CSV table of C-alpha atoms and ligand atoms in Angstrom, one decimal:
chain,number,residue,atom,x,y,z
R,1228,UNK,CA,43.7,278.8,106.0
R,1229,UNK,CA,45.7,275.6,105.3
R,1230,UNK,CA,45.3,274.6,109.0
R,1231,UNK,CA,41.5,275.1,108.8
R,1232,UNK,CA,41.3,273.0,105.7
R,1233,UNK,CA,43.4,270.3,107.3
R,1234,UNK,CA,41.2,270.3,110.4
R,1235,UNK,CA,38.0,270.1,108.3
R,1236,UNK,CA,39.5,267.2,106.3
R,1237,UNK,CA,40.5,265.4,109.6
R,1238,UNK,CA,37.0,265.9,110.9
R,1239,UNK,CA,35.4,264.6,107.7
R,1240,UNK,CA,37.6,261.5,107.8
R,1241,UNK,CA,36.8,260.9,111.4
R,1242,UNK,CA,33.1,261.3,111.0
R,1243,UNK,CA,33.1,259.0,108.0
R,1244,UNK,CA,35.0,256.3,109.9
R,1245,UNK,CA,32.6,256.6,112.8
R,1246,UNK,CA,29.5,256.4,110.6
R,1247,UNK,CA,27.4,253.3,111.2
R,1248,UNK,CA,25.8,251.5,108.2
R,1249,UNK,CA,22.1,252.4,107.8
R,1250,UNK,CA,20.0,249.4,106.9
R,1251,UNK,CA,16.5,249.8,105.3
R,1252,UNK,CA,13.9,247.3,106.3
R,1253,UNK,CA,11.0,246.7,104.0
R,1254,UNK,CA,7.6,246.8,105.6
R,1255,UNK,CA,3.9,247.1,105.0
R,1256,UNK,CA,2.2,249.9,107.0
R,1257,UNK,CA,-1.4,248.6,106.9
R,1258,UNK,CA,-4.2,250.6,108.6
R,1259,UNK,CA,-5.4,248.7,111.7
R,1260,UNK,CA,-2.4,246.4,111.6
R,1261,UNK,CA,1.0,246.8,113.2
R,1262,UNK,CA,3.4,246.9,110.3
R,1263,UNK,CA,6.5,247.4,112.5
R,1264,UNK,CA,9.3,244.8,112.2
R,1265,UNK,CA,10.7,244.8,115.7
R,1266,UNK,CA,12.7,241.6,115.4
R,1267,UNK,CA,14.5,242.8,112.3
R,1268,UNK,CA,15.1,246.2,114.0
R,1269,UNK,CA,16.7,244.5,117.0
R,1270,UNK,CA,18.9,242.2,114.8
R,1271,UNK,CA,20.2,245.1,112.7
R,1272,UNK,CA,21.0,247.1,115.9
R,1273,UNK,CA,22.8,244.1,117.5
R,1274,UNK,CA,24.8,243.7,114.3
R,1275,UNK,CA,26.0,247.3,114.6
R,1276,UNK,CA,23.8,249.0,112.0
R,1277,UNK,CA,21.2,251.7,112.2
R,1278,UNK,CA,17.8,250.3,111.3
R,1279,UNK,CA,15.2,252.3,109.3
R,1280,UNK,CA,11.8,251.0,108.4
R,1281,UNK,CA,10.8,251.7,104.8
R,1282,UNK,CA,7.2,252.0,103.9
R,1283,UNK,CA,5.8,250.6,100.7
R,1284,UNK,CA,6.9,252.4,97.5
R,1285,UNK,CA,4.9,253.0,94.4
R,1286,UNK,CA,7.4,253.7,91.6
R,1287,UNK,CA,11.0,253.4,90.6
R,1288,UNK,CA,11.9,257.0,91.4
R,1289,UNK,CA,10.6,256.7,94.9
R,1290,UNK,CA,12.4,253.4,95.4
R,1291,UNK,CA,15.7,254.9,94.2
R,1292,UNK,CA,15.5,258.0,96.3
R,1293,UNK,CA,14.8,255.9,99.5
R,1294,UNK,CA,17.6,253.4,98.6
R,1295,UNK,CA,20.2,256.2,98.1
R,1296,UNK,CA,19.8,256.9,101.8
R,1297,UNK,CA,20.6,253.4,103.0
R,1298,UNK,CA,23.7,251.3,102.8
R,1299,UNK,CA,21.9,248.0,102.6
R,1300,UNK,CA,18.3,246.5,102.3
R,1301,UNK,CA,16.6,243.8,104.1
R,1302,UNK,CA,13.5,242.3,102.5
R,1303,UNK,CA,11.3,240.8,105.2
R,1304,UNK,CA,8.7,238.1,105.6
R,1305,UNK,CA,5.0,238.4,104.6
R,1306,UNK,CA,2.3,237.1,102.3
R,1307,UNK,CA,2.7,235.2,99.0
R,1308,UNK,CA,3.7,236.7,95.7
R,1309,UNK,CA,1.1,236.6,93.0
R,1310,UNK,CA,2.0,233.6,90.9
R,1311,UNK,CA,1.2,235.6,87.7
R,1312,UNK,CA,4.5,237.4,88.4
R,1313,UNK,CA,6.4,234.2,87.5
R,1314,UNK,CA,3.9,233.0,84.8
R,1315,UNK,CA,1.7,230.7,86.8
R,1316,UNK,CA,-1.9,230.6,87.9
R,1317,UNK,CA,-2.9,230.4,91.5
R,1318,UNK,CA,-2.6,226.7,92.5
R,1319,UNK,CA,-5.1,226.6,95.4
R,1320,UNK,CA,-6.8,228.7,98.1
R,1321,UNK,CA,-3.7,228.5,100.4
R,1322,UNK,CA,-2.1,231.2,98.2
R,1323,UNK,CA,-2.8,234.6,99.8
R,1324,UNK,CA,-1.6,237.7,97.9
R,1325,UNK,CA,-1.1,241.4,98.4
R,1326,UNK,CA,-0.7,243.3,95.1
R,1327,UNK,CA,0.6,246.6,96.4
R,1328,UNK,CA,3.2,244.9,98.6
R,1329,UNK,CA,4.3,242.8,95.6
R,1330,UNK,CA,4.7,246.0,93.5
R,1331,UNK,CA,6.7,247.7,96.3
R,1332,UNK,CA,8.9,244.7,97.1
R,1333,UNK,CA,9.8,244.1,93.4
R,1334,UNK,CA,10.6,247.8,92.9
R,1335,UNK,CA,12.9,247.9,96.0
R,1336,UNK,CA,14.7,244.6,95.1
R,1337,UNK,CA,15.3,245.6,91.4
R,1338,UNK,CA,16.4,249.1,92.2
R,1339,UNK,CA,18.7,247.9,95.0
R,1340,UNK,CA,20.3,245.4,92.7
R,1341,UNK,CA,20.8,248.0,89.9
R,1342,UNK,CA,22.4,250.3,92.5
R,1343,UNK,CA,24.7,247.6,93.8
R,1344,UNK,CA,23.3,247.8,97.4
R,1345,UNK,CA,23.7,244.6,99.5
R,1346,UNK,CA,20.3,242.8,99.8
R,1347,UNK,CA,19.4,240.3,102.5
R,1348,UNK,CA,16.2,238.4,101.9
R,1349,UNK,CA,14.3,236.6,104.7
R,1350,UNK,CA,11.4,234.2,104.0
R,1351,UNK,CA,9.1,236.1,101.6
R,1352,UNK,CA,12.2,238.3,101.0
R,1353,UNK,CA,14.1,235.3,99.6
R,1354,UNK,CA,11.1,234.4,97.4
R,1355,UNK,CA,10.8,238.1,96.3
R,1356,UNK,CA,14.4,238.3,95.3
R,1357,UNK,CA,14.0,235.2,93.2
R,1358,UNK,CA,10.8,236.4,91.5
R,1359,UNK,CA,12.2,239.9,90.9
R,1360,UNK,CA,15.1,238.5,89.1
R,1361,UNK,CA,13.2,235.9,87.0
R,1362,UNK,CA,12.9,232.8,89.1
R,1363,UNK,CA,9.9,230.7,90.1
R,1364,UNK,CA,8.3,229.5,93.4
R,1365,UNK,CA,6.7,226.4,94.9
R,1366,UNK,CA,3.2,227.8,95.7
R,1367,UNK,CA,2.2,225.3,98.4
R,1368,UNK,CA,4.7,223.0,99.9
R,1369,UNK,CA,2.2,220.5,101.5
R,1370,UNK,CA,0.6,220.1,98.0
R,1371,UNK,CA,3.7,220.0,95.9
R,1372,UNK,CA,5.8,218.1,98.5
R,1373,UNK,CA,3.2,215.7,100.0
R,1374,UNK,CA,4.1,214.9,103.6
R,1375,UNK,CA,6.2,218.0,104.0
R,1376,UNK,CA,5.3,220.8,106.4
R,1377,UNK,CA,7.4,223.9,106.9
R,1378,UNK,CA,4.9,225.8,109.1
R,1379,UNK,CA,6.0,225.3,112.7
R,1380,UNK,CA,3.6,226.0,115.6
R,1381,UNK,CA,6.2,226.7,118.2
R,1382,UNK,CA,7.8,230.2,118.6
R,1383,UNK,CA,10.5,231.5,116.2
R,1384,UNK,CA,13.1,231.1,118.9
R,1385,UNK,CA,12.9,227.3,118.5
R,1386,UNK,CA,14.5,225.4,115.6
R,1387,UNK,CA,12.4,222.6,114.0
R,1388,UNK,CA,14.3,221.4,111.0
R,1389,UNK,CA,17.8,221.1,109.7
R,1390,UNK,CA,19.3,222.8,106.6
R,1391,UNK,CA,22.3,221.3,104.7
R,1392,UNK,CA,24.6,224.0,103.4
R,1393,UNK,CA,26.7,223.8,100.3
R,1394,UNK,CA,30.4,223.6,101.1
R,1395,UNK,CA,32.2,226.8,100.5
R,1396,UNK,CA,29.0,228.9,100.2
R,1397,UNK,CA,28.9,232.4,101.6
R,1398,UNK,CA,26.3,231.4,104.2
R,1399,UNK,CA,28.4,228.5,105.4
R,1400,UNK,CA,31.5,230.7,105.6
R,1401,UNK,CA,29.5,233.3,107.6
R,1402,UNK,CA,28.5,230.6,110.1
R,1403,UNK,CA,32.0,229.4,110.8
R,1404,UNK,CA,32.1,226.8,108.0
R,1405,UNK,CA,29.0,225.0,109.2
R,1406,UNK,CA,27.6,222.2,106.9
R,1407,UNK,CA,24.4,221.7,108.8
R,1408,UNK,CA,22.3,224.3,110.7
R,1409,UNK,CA,19.1,224.0,112.7
R,1410,UNK,CA,16.5,226.6,111.8
R,1411,UNK,CA,12.9,227.7,112.4
R,1412,UNK,CA,10.3,227.5,109.7
R,1413,UNK,CA,7.2,229.6,108.9
R,1414,UNK,CA,6.6,229.2,105.2
R,1415,UNK,CA,4.3,227.3,102.9
R,1416,UNK,CA,6.1,228.6,99.7
R,1417,UNK,CA,9.7,228.3,98.6
R,1418,UNK,CA,12.1,229.0,95.7
R,1419,UNK,CA,11.7,226.5,92.8
R,1420,UNK,CA,13.9,227.5,89.9
R,1421,UNK,CA,16.5,230.0,90.9
R,1422,UNK,CA,16.7,233.2,88.8
R,1423,UNK,CA,19.7,233.8,86.5
R,1424,UNK,CA,22.7,234.8,88.6
R,1425,UNK,CA,21.3,233.2,91.8
R,1426,UNK,CA,22.3,229.9,93.3
R,1427,UNK,CA,20.6,227.7,95.9
R,1428,UNK,CA,23.1,227.0,98.7
R,1429,UNK,CA,21.0,225.4,101.4
R,1430,UNK,CA,18.3,222.7,101.4
R,1431,UNK,CA,16.1,221.2,104.1
R,1432,UNK,CA,16.3,217.4,104.4
R,1433,UNK,CA,13.1,217.1,102.4
R,1434,UNK,CA,14.6,219.0,99.5
R,1435,UNK,CA,13.2,222.5,100.0
R,1436,UNK,CA,15.6,225.4,99.0
R,1437,UNK,CA,16.4,227.3,102.2
R,1438,UNK,CA,19.3,229.6,101.1
R,1439,UNK,CA,20.0,231.6,98.0
R,1440,UNK,CA,23.0,233.6,97.0
R,1441,UNK,CA,24.1,236.0,94.3
R,1442,UNK,CA,26.3,239.0,93.8
R,1443,UNK,CA,25.7,241.2,96.9
R,1444,UNK,CA,22.6,239.0,97.6
R,1445,UNK,CA,22.1,236.6,100.5
R,1446,UNK,CA,18.7,235.1,101.2
R,1447,UNK,CA,17.4,232.6,103.7
R,1448,UNK,CA,14.0,230.9,104.0
R,1449,UNK,CA,14.1,230.8,107.8
R,1450,UNK,CA,14.0,233.6,110.3
R,1451,UNK,CA,17.5,234.3,111.8
R,1452,UNK,CA,16.1,237.5,113.5
R,1453,UNK,CA,13.7,235.3,115.5
R,1454,UNK,CA,16.6,233.6,117.3
R,1455,UNK,CA,18.6,236.9,117.7
R,1456,UNK,CA,15.5,238.6,119.2
R,1457,UNK,CA,15.5,235.8,121.8
R,1458,UNK,CA,19.2,236.3,122.6
R,1459,UNK,CA,20.5,233.4,120.5
R,1460,UNK,CA,23.2,235.0,118.5
R,1461,UNK,CA,24.4,232.1,116.3
R,1462,UNK,CA,22.9,233.8,113.2
R,1463,UNK,CA,24.1,237.3,114.0
R,1464,UNK,CA,26.8,237.2,111.3
R,1465,UNK,CA,24.0,236.9,108.7
R,1466,UNK,CA,23.1,240.5,109.7
R,1467,UNK,CA,26.6,241.7,110.6
R,1468,UNK,CA,28.4,240.6,107.4
R,1469,UNK,CA,25.6,239.4,105.2
R,1470,UNK,CA,23.4,242.5,105.4
R,1471,UNK,CA,25.4,245.5,106.4
R,1472,UNK,CA,29.0,245.1,105.3
T,602,MN,MN1,11.7,225.5,106.2
């Protein structure tokens, strides 16, 4: 009997040590539109995780049940958050919102933070983490930062602007102590005032927040998965250590 128990225990330890981290990827599954997030899926796999696409959730209970089954959460890119969520009116017609995705994203972020799951935010994901925890956004960079344009027209595999990283920040450490990185850029909104507990740790040269960090939270305004999908692995540690460990 003792031998059997020992064997079972050994098997359990072995299977636990072989288990790969499962990483949930937020998405919108919209009829008539491909809601799949292939670039994120590829990045998680390359980083040694098991990707799973999460559909929109409608309430706290559902969010919690889904999140119990993942080791980490990636909040992905997408449309703008309703400015009412941070106490502002819509600035102009450039702001395009999606109420059900807002609800779902805020539920996922708030529950993941409560549960202590690591959260990686990318683009809208970074903005969502900030809004969910009480921060505000710039609604339209070209209006609020005249002369500034963060919407590149070349593919995501090409870098178009630099980001200056705070010395000693987690992102800088993940990227080998880099103080300046070259990134892609597909956003017209950005973090304005960081939420309590969050810190901006990277800025574009024109002063736009491009990285945000907090306890078990790492967020970037650019798309590291766009480079990784193209075979450029400089940003792989963002997924390897930032998201899934
Ligand atoms: Mn940018």
